[in-house]
Coordinates of C-alpha atoms in Angstrom, one line a residue:
M1 CA 5.6 -23.7 20.6
E2 CA 4.3 -21.0 18.2
S3 CA 1.2 -19.2 19.2
F4 CA -2.1 -19.3 17.4
R5 CA -1.4 -15.8 16.1
E6 CA 2.1 -16.8 14.7
A7 CA 0.6 -19.9 13.1
A8 CA -2.2 -17.8 11.5
E9 CA 0.3 -15.2 10.2
Q10 CA 2.5 -18.0 8.7
Q11 CA -0.5 -19.6 7.0
E12 CA -1.6 -16.2 5.7
K13 CA 1.9 -15.6 4.1
E14 CA 1.9 -19.0 2.5
E15 CA -1.6 -18.7 1.1
F16 CA -1.1 -15.2 -0.4
F17 CA 2.5 -15.4 -1.5
L18 CA 2.7 -13.9 -5.0
S19 CA 6.0 -15.3 -6.3
G20 CA 7.3 -13.0 -9.1
T21 CA 3.9 -12.0 -10.6
A22 CA 4.1 -8.6 -9.1
S23 CA 6.4 -6.3 -7.1
A24 CA 5.4 -3.9 -4.3
A25 CA 6.3 -0.3 -3.9
V26 CA 5.9 2.0 -0.9
L27 CA 5.8 5.7 -1.7
V28 CA 7.9 7.7 0.8
G29 CA 8.1 11.0 -0.9
G30 CA 5.3 12.9 1.0
K31 CA 6.1 16.2 2.7
S32 CA 4.0 15.4 5.8
R33 CA 3.1 19.1 6.2
R34 CA -0.1 18.5 8.2
F35 CA 1.6 16.0 10.4
G36 CA 4.7 18.0 11.4
Y37 CA 7.4 15.3 10.8
N38 CA 8.0 12.3 8.5
K39 CA 5.0 10.0 9.0
A40 CA 7.0 7.0 7.9
F41 CA 8.8 7.1 11.2
L42 CA 5.7 7.3 13.4
K43 CA 5.5 4.4 15.8
I44 CA 2.4 2.2 15.8
G45 CA 3.1 -0.5 18.3
R46 CA 6.8 -1.5 18.5
D47 CA 7.9 -0.4 15.1
H48 CA 7.8 2.5 12.7
L49 CA 5.1 2.7 10.1
I50 CA 7.6 2.1 7.3
E51 CA 9.0 -1.0 9.1
N52 CA 5.5 -2.5 9.7
I53 CA 4.3 -1.9 6.1
T54 CA 7.5 -3.2 4.4
A55 CA 7.6 -6.3 6.6
R56 CA 4.0 -7.1 5.7
L57 CA 4.7 -6.7 2.0
K58 CA 7.9 -8.7 2.1
S59 CA 5.9 -11.6 3.4
I60 CA 4.1 -12.0 0.1
F61 CA 6.2 -10.2 -2.5
Q62 CA 9.6 -11.2 -3.7
E63 CA 10.5 -7.6 -4.5
V64 CA 9.6 -4.6 -2.3
L65 CA 10.7 -1.1 -3.4
L66 CA 10.8 2.2 -1.7
V67 CA 10.1 5.2 -3.9
G68 CA 10.6 8.9 -3.3
S69 CA 12.5 12.1 -4.0
D70 CA 14.9 11.5 -1.1
P71 CA 15.2 7.7 -0.3
A72 CA 18.4 8.1 1.8
P73 CA 16.7 8.1 5.2
Y74 CA 15.3 4.6 4.5
R75 CA 18.6 2.8 3.6
F76 CA 18.6 1.1 7.0
L77 CA 15.7 -1.1 5.7
G78 CA 18.0 -2.8 3.2
L79 CA 15.4 -2.4 0.4
P80 CA 15.9 -1.3 -3.2
L81 CA 15.4 2.5 -3.5
A82 CA 14.0 4.3 -6.6
A83 CA 14.2 8.0 -6.9
D84 CA 11.5 10.0 -8.7
V85 CA 12.4 10.9 -12.3
Y86 CA 9.9 13.7 -12.2
P87 CA 10.3 15.2 -8.6
G88 CA 7.6 17.6 -7.5
C89 CA 4.8 15.8 -9.2
G90 CA 3.6 13.9 -6.2
P91 CA 2.4 10.3 -6.0
L92 CA 2.0 10.0 -9.8
A93 CA 5.8 10.5 -10.1
G94 CA 6.2 7.7 -7.5
I95 CA 4.0 5.4 -9.5
H96 CA 6.1 6.2 -12.6
A97 CA 9.4 5.5 -10.8
A98 CA 8.0 2.3 -9.3
L99 CA 6.9 1.0 -12.7
L100 CA 10.3 1.8 -14.2
A101 CA 12.3 0.1 -11.4
A102 CA 10.1 -3.0 -10.8
A103 CA 11.3 -6.3 -12.0
A104 CA 7.7 -7.7 -12.3
P105 CA 5.1 -6.7 -14.9
Y106 CA 2.8 -5.4 -12.2
V107 CA 3.3 -3.3 -9.1
F108 CA 1.1 -3.0 -6.0
V109 CA 1.5 0.6 -4.9
T110 CA 0.7 1.9 -1.5
A111 CA 1.8 4.9 0.7
C112 CA 3.9 4.9 3.8
D113 CA 1.0 6.3 5.9
M114 CA -1.4 3.4 5.3
P115 CA -0.7 1.0 8.3
F116 CA -3.4 -1.6 7.9
L117 CA -2.6 -3.6 4.7
D118 CA -4.9 -6.6 4.2
L119 CA -2.8 -9.2 2.4
K120 CA -5.8 -11.1 1.3
L121 CA -7.1 -8.0 -0.5
V122 CA -3.7 -7.2 -2.0
S123 CA -3.3 -10.7 -3.3
F124 CA -6.8 -10.7 -4.8
M125 CA -6.1 -7.4 -6.6
V126 CA -2.8 -8.7 -8.0
K127 CA -4.5 -11.9 -9.2
S128 CA -7.2 -9.8 -10.9
A129 CA -4.7 -7.8 -12.9
P130 CA -4.0 -10.0 -16.0
G131 CA -5.8 -8.4 -18.9
Y132 CA -5.8 -4.9 -17.3
D133 CA -3.4 -2.1 -16.9
A134 CA -4.5 -1.2 -13.4
V135 CA -6.7 -2.6 -10.6
V136 CA -8.2 0.1 -8.3
P137 CA -10.7 -0.2 -5.4
R138 CA -13.7 2.0 -5.5
V139 CA -15.7 2.8 -2.3
N140 CA -18.8 5.0 -2.5
E141 CA -17.5 6.3 -5.9
Y142 CA -14.2 7.2 -4.2
L143 CA -11.1 5.7 -5.7
E144 CA -8.1 4.4 -3.8
P145 CA -5.3 5.0 -6.3
L146 CA -2.6 4.5 -3.6
Y147 CA -3.9 1.0 -2.7
A148 CA -3.8 -0.2 -6.2
V149 CA -2.0 -2.4 -8.8
Y150 CA -0.4 -0.8 -11.9
G151 CA 1.0 -2.6 -14.9
K152 CA 3.9 -1.5 -17.0
G153 CA 1.4 -0.9 -19.8
C154 CA 0.6 2.3 -17.9
L155 CA 4.1 3.7 -18.3
P156 CA 3.7 5.6 -21.7
V157 CA 0.5 7.2 -20.6
V158 CA 1.8 8.1 -17.1
E159 CA 5.0 9.6 -18.6
T160 CA 2.9 11.7 -21.0
S161 CA 0.8 13.0 -18.2
L162 CA 3.9 13.9 -16.2
K163 CA 5.5 15.7 -19.1
D164 CA 2.3 17.7 -19.6
G165 CA 2.3 18.7 -16.0
Q166 CA -0.9 16.7 -15.2
C167 CA 0.0 15.2 -11.8
K168 CA -3.5 13.9 -10.8
I169 CA -3.3 10.1 -10.6
T170 CA -6.8 9.4 -11.8
A171 CA -6.5 11.6 -14.8
F172 CA -4.9 8.9 -16.9
F173 CA -7.3 6.1 -16.0
S174 CA -9.6 6.8 -19.0
K175 CA -6.6 6.1 -21.3
V176 CA -5.8 2.6 -19.9
R177 CA -7.7 -0.6 -19.1
V178 CA -8.8 -0.3 -15.4
K179 CA -10.5 -3.0 -13.4
Y180 CA -12.4 -1.4 -10.5
I181 CA -12.9 -3.4 -7.4
E182 CA -16.3 -2.3 -6.4
Q183 CA -17.8 -2.0 -3.0
A184 CA -19.8 -5.2 -3.2
E185 CA -16.5 -7.1 -3.6
L186 CA -15.0 -5.3 -0.7
A187 CA -17.9 -5.9 1.7
H188 CA -16.2 -8.6 3.7
F189 CA -13.1 -6.5 4.4
N190 CA -12.8 -4.0 7.3
L191 CA -13.0 -0.9 5.2
E192 CA -12.5 1.4 8.3
K193 CA -9.0 0.0 8.5
V194 CA -8.0 -1.2 5.1
F195 CA -7.9 2.3 3.4
F196 CA -7.2 4.3 6.6
N197 CA -4.3 6.7 6.1
I198 CA -2.6 9.0 8.6
N199 CA -2.5 12.7 7.8
T200 CA -2.8 14.4 11.2
P201 CA -1.9 13.7 14.8
K202 CA -5.6 12.9 15.4
D203 CA -5.3 10.2 12.7
A204 CA -2.3 8.8 14.4
K205 CA -4.2 8.5 17.6
K206 CA -7.0 6.7 15.8
A207 CA -4.5 4.3 14.1
L208 CA -3.0 3.4 17.5
E209 CA -6.5 2.7 18.9
L210 CA -7.3 0.5 15.9
S211 CA -4.0 -1.3 16.3
E212 CA -4.3 -1.9 20.0
S213 CA -7.9 -3.2 19.5
A214 CA -6.6 -5.7 17.0
Q215 CA -3.8 -6.8 19.2
H216 CA -6.2 -7.2 22.2
L217 CA -8.4 -9.4 20.0
A218 CA -5.5 -11.5 18.8
K219 CA -4.4 -12.2 22.4
R220 CA -7.9 -13.2 23.4
V221 CA -8.1 -15.6 20.4
G222 CA -4.7 -16.9 21.2
H223 CA -5.8 -17.9 24.7

């Protein structure tokens, strides 16, 4: 018999499955300088970060891409790999590569160091995208461009930015139609976790604590 947790996860997948309306892309091209080694292979629970993130995304997206300057270490995941066309330009180059490679008109883009994806929020953002070129959360005036949805309509502007050497993601936002998901709309999400990213060993310890707390709560509810 499946547990309460397994049943809840299956219901979540069915409720938020996005068919072919959007693809998902995980950026794996970071240098991890502050962390000391490739963060994608940090273990949170039983699996590596990259395994946890891609498994979650695969539950609601038909297509999940990995994007980076050197995708070779990730071939074991069996996912499509897209190399940066403009290497050395950071996450914006990853967004560009994802938009070029994606089969769907929109792409949800996240980073390999953000372990706490909320499928409900991701689904809401994708479903908010029609009529816009991008959907980006904004918390206390701080944007979350690596937990965002981008449409292929962004491609010409992004490519121009990259050719001009302007690699800051948010620099092109004024030139496209952006829907900002404001803090009031995010109030019922656990913002401590949703946008948490791992940059240092201290962050990794905090992520593990948050993960263990969630698992403990799930076990209590399951009983």
